[in-house]
Short mmCIF file of C-alpha atoms in Angstrom, two decimals:
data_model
loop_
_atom_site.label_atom_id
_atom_site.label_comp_id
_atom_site.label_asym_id
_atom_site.label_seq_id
_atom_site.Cartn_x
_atom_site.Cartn_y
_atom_site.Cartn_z
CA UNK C 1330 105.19 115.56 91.98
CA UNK C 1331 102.79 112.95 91.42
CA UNK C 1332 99.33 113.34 93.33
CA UNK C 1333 95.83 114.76 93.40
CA UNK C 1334 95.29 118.18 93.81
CA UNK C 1335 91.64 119.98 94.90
CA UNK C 1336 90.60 123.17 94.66
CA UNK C 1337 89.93 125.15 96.73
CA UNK C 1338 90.42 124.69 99.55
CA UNK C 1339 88.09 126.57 101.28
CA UNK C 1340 84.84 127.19 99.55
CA UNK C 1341 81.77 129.29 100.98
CA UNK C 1342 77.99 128.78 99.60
CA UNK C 1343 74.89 130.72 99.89
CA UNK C 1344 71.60 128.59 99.81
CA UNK C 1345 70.53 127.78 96.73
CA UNK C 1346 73.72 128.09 94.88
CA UNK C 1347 75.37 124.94 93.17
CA UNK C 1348 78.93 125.08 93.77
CA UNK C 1349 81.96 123.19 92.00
CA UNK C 1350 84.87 121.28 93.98
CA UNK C 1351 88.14 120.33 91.32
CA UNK C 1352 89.83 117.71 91.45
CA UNK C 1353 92.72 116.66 89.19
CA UNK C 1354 95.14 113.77 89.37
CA UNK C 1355 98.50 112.90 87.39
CA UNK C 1356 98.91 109.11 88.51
CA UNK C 1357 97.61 108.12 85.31
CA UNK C 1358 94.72 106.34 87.75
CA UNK C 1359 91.13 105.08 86.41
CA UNK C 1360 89.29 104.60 89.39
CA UNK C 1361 88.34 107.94 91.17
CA UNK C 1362 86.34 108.75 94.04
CA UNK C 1363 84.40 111.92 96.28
CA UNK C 1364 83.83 110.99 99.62
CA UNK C 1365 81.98 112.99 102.49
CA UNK C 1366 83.86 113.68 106.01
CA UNK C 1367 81.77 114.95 108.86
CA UNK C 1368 83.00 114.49 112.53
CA UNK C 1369 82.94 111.24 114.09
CA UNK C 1370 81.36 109.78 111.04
CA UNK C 1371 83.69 107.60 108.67
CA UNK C 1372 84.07 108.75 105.04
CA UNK C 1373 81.06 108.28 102.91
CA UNK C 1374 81.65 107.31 99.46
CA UNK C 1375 79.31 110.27 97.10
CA UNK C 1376 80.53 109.30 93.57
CA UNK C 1377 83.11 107.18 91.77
CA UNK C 1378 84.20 106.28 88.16
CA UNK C 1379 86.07 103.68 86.97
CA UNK C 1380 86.87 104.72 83.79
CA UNK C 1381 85.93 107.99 81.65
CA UNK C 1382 82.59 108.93 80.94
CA UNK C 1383 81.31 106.22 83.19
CA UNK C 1384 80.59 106.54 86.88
CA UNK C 1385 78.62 105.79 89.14
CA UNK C 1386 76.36 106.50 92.65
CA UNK C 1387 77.82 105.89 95.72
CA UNK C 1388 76.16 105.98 99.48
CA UNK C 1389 74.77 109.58 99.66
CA UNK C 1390 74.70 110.78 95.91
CA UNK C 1391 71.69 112.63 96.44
CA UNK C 1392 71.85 116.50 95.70
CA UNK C 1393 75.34 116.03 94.28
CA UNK C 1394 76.86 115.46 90.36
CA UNK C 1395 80.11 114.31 88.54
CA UNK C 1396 81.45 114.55 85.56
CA UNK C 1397 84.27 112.54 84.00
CA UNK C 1398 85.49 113.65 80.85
CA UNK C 1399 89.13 113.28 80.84
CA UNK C 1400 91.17 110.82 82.83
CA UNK C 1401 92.94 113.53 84.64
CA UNK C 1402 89.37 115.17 86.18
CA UNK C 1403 86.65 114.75 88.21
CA UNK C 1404 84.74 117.40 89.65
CA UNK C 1405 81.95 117.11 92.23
CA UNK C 1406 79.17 120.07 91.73
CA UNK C 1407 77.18 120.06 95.15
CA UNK C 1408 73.82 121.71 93.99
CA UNK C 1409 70.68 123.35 95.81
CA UNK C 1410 69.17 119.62 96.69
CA UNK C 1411 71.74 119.21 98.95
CA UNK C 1412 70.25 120.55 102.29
CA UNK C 1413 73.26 119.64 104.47
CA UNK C 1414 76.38 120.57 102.52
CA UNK C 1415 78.87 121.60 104.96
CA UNK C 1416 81.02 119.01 105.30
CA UNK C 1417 84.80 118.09 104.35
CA UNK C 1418 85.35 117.02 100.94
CA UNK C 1419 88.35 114.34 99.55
CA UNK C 1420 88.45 113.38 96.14
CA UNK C 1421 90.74 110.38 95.90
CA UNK C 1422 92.05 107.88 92.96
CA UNK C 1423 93.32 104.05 92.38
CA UNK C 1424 95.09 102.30 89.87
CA UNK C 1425 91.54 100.67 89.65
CA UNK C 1426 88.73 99.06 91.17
CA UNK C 1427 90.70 95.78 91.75
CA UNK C 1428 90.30 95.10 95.63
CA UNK C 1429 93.27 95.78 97.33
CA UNK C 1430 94.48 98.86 95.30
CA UNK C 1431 95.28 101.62 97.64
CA UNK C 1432 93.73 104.46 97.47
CA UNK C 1433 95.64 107.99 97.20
CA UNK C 1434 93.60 110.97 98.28
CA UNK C 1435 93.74 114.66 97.23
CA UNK C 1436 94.27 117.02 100.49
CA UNK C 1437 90.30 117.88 101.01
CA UNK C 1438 88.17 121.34 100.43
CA UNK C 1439 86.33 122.59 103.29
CA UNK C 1440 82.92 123.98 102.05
CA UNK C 1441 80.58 125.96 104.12
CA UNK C 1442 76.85 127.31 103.43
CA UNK C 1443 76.64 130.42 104.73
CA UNK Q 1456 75.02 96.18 106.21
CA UNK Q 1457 78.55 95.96 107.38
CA UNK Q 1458 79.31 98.45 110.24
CA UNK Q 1459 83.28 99.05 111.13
CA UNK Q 1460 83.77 99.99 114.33
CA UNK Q 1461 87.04 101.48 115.82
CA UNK Q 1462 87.71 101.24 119.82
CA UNK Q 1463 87.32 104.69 120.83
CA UNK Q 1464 87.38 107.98 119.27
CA UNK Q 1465 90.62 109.27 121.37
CA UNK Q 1466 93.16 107.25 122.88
CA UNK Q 1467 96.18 109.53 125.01
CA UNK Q 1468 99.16 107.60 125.45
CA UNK Q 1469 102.64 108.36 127.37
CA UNK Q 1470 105.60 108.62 124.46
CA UNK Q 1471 107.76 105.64 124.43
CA UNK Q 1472 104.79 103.41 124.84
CA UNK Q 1473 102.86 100.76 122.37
CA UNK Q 1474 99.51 102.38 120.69
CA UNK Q 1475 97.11 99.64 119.91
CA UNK Q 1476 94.01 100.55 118.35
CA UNK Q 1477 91.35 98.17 117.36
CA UNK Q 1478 88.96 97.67 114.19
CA UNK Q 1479 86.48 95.32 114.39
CA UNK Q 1480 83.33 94.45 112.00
CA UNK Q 1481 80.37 92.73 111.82
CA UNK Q 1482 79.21 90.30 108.74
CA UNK Q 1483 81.42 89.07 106.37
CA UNK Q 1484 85.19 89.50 106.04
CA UNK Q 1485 86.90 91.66 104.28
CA UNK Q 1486 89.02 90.13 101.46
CA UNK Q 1487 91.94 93.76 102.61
CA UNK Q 1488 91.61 95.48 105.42
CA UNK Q 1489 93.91 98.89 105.10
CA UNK Q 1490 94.33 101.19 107.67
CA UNK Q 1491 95.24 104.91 106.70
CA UNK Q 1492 96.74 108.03 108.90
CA UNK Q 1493 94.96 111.13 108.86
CA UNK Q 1494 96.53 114.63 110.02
CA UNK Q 1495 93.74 117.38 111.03
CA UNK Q 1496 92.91 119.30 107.82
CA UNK Q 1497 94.33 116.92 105.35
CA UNK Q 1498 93.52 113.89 103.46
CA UNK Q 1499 94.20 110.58 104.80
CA UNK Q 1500 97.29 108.83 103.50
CA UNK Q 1501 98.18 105.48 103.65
CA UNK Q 1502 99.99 102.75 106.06
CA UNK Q 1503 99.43 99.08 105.51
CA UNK Q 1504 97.28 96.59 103.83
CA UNK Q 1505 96.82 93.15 105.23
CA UNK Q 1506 94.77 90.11 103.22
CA UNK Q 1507 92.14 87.93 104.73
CA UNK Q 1508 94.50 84.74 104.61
CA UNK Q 1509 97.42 86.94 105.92
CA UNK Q 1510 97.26 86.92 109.93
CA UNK Q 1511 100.19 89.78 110.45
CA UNK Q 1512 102.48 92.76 108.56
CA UNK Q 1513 105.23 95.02 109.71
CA UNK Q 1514 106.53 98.19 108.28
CA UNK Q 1515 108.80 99.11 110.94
CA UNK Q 1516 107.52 100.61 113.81
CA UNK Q 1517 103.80 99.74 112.81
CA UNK Q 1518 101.91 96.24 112.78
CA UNK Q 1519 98.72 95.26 111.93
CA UNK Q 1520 96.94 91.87 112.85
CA UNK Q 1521 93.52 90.54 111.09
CA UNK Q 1522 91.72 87.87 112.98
CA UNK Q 1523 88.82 86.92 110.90
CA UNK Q 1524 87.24 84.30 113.45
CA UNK Q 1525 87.20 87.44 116.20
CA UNK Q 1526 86.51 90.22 113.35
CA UNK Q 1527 88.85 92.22 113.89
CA UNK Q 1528 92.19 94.13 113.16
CA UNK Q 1529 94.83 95.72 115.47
CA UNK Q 1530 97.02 98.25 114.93
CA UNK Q 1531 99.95 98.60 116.84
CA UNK Q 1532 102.79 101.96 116.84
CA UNK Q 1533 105.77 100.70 118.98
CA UNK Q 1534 107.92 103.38 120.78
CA UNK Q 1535 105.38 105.37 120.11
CA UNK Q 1536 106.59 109.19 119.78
CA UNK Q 1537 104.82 112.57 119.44
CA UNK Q 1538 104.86 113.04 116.16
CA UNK Q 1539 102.49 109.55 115.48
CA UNK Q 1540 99.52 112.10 117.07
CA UNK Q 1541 96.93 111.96 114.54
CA UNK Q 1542 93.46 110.25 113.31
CA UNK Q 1543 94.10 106.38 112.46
CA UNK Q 1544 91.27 105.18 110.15
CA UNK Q 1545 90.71 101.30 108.99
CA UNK Q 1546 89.24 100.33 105.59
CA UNK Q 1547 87.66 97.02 104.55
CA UNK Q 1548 87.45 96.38 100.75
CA UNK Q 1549 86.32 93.16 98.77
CA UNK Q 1550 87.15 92.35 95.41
CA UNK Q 1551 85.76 95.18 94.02
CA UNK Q 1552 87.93 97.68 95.75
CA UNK Q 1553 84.16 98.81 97.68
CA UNK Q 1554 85.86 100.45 100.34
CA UNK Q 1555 84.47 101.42 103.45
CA UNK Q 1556 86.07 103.33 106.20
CA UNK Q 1557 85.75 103.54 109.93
CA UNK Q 1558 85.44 106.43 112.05
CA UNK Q 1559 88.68 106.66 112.84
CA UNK Q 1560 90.67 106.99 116.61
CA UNK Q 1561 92.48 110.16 117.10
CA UNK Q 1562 95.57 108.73 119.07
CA UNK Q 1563 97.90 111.79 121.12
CA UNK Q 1564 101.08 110.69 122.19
CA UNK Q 1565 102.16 112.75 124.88
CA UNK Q 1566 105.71 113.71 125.87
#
C-alpha cells in the first residue's frame, strides 16, 4: 500500500536525551513535512523539504533537526533544546510545494518526556 | 499574520441532521482552502479542496463553500450519521503550498 509510515508510535524521553521520530514514504513525493499537534492548537509546521538534501525551517524549528538524504526519508531528531517536547508528531508528504497539492500524512508518534 | 479560526471546538449534533462547521480568516485569501478529517490518535486525512474563484464543491454527502468577501468557508455533512464523529480541520495554502491549519471542531453525531 502506498503511504507514509512513522515510527514509533509511542516514544518516551528522559531530559536531556535527543530522540529520533522515522518517517518513510513510498508516493514517490518531494515535498515533506513535520508538524507539531498539541490540544486545541492547530498543527504547527517544524520542518519541510522540498527536494533532497534541501529543507528548510518552519514555525517552531527551534530545538529540533532533519535530515533528508533519500527521497523516501525524513526523520525529525527532537534534541535537549527542546524544553516542551511532549506533543503529537505527523510527518506528512506532497507531490510538491505547488499550492493546492494535498497533503498525505503518516499516522503520528506520540512522544512523552518523562 | 493570518489567524484561521474554526467556530467552536465541539459541536453535538442529533444523527440524521446537517453538520455545518465554519472556517473563517483574517488578511488575505487563500488561493485553496482544504479541509481534512481527523480520527483521535491518527493523522488527518483528506476531504475537499475548493479554489479562491470557486464559490462551492460536493463529494457526496459533504460540501464546502468559500466566500472570500465574508472570509470564510463552510463545511457542511448532510444526513449526518455516527460514524462522521471526529475532528474536522481547515487548511489555507497560497501558491506555495504554505499551509496552515486551524484548530479544528470535534463534531459528535449522536444516535
Amino acid at each position: 500500500d502506498g503511504g507514509i509510515t512513522q515510527s514509533p508510535k509511542y516514544l518516551f524521553r528522559k531530559e536531556g536525551q535527543n530522540v529520533t521520530l522515522s518517517c518513510e514514504q513510498n508516493l514517490n513525493h518531494d515535498a515533506m513535512y513535520w508538524y507539531r499537534q498539541d490540544p486545541g492548537q492547530g498543527l504547527r509546521l517544524i520542518y519541510y523539504s522540498q527536494i533532497v538534501n534541501d529543507f528548510q525551517k518552519g514555525d517552531i524549528a527551534e530545538g529540533y533537526s532533519v535530515s533528508r538524504e533519500k527521497k523516501e526519508s525524513f526523520p525529525l531528531t527532537v534534541t535537549s533544546a527542546q524544553k516542551n517536547p511532549t506533543a503529537f508528531y505527523l510527518c506528512a508528504s506532497s507531490k510538491d510545494r505547488v499550492g493546492g497539492n494535498t497533503i498525505y500524512f503518516g499516522e503520528g508518534s506520540w512522544l512523552t518526556v518523562v | 499574520s493570518q489567524k484561521i479560526e474554526q467556530n467552536s471546538e465541539a459541536l453535538n449534533i442529533q444523527e440524521g441532521k446537517t453538520a455545518t462547521l465554519t472556517c473563517n480568516y483574517t488578511n488575505y485569501s487563500p488561493a485553496y482552502l482544504q479541509w481534512y478529517r481527523q480520527d483521535p490518535g491518527r493523522g488527518p486525512v483528506f476531504l475537499l479542496l475548493i479554489r479562491e474563484n470557486e464559490k462551492e464543491k460536493r463529494k457526496e454527502r459533504l460540501k464546502v463553500t468559500f466566500d472570500t468577501t465574508l472570509k470564510q468557508s463552510l463545511f457542511h455533512i448532510t444526513a449526518s450519521q455516527p460514524a462522521d464523529s471526529a475532528t474536522y480541520l481547515c487548511a489555507l495554502s497560497y501558491n506555495n503550498n504554505d499551509m496552515r491549519f486551524g484548530a479544528g471542531t470535534r463534531l459528535t453525531v449522536k444516535p
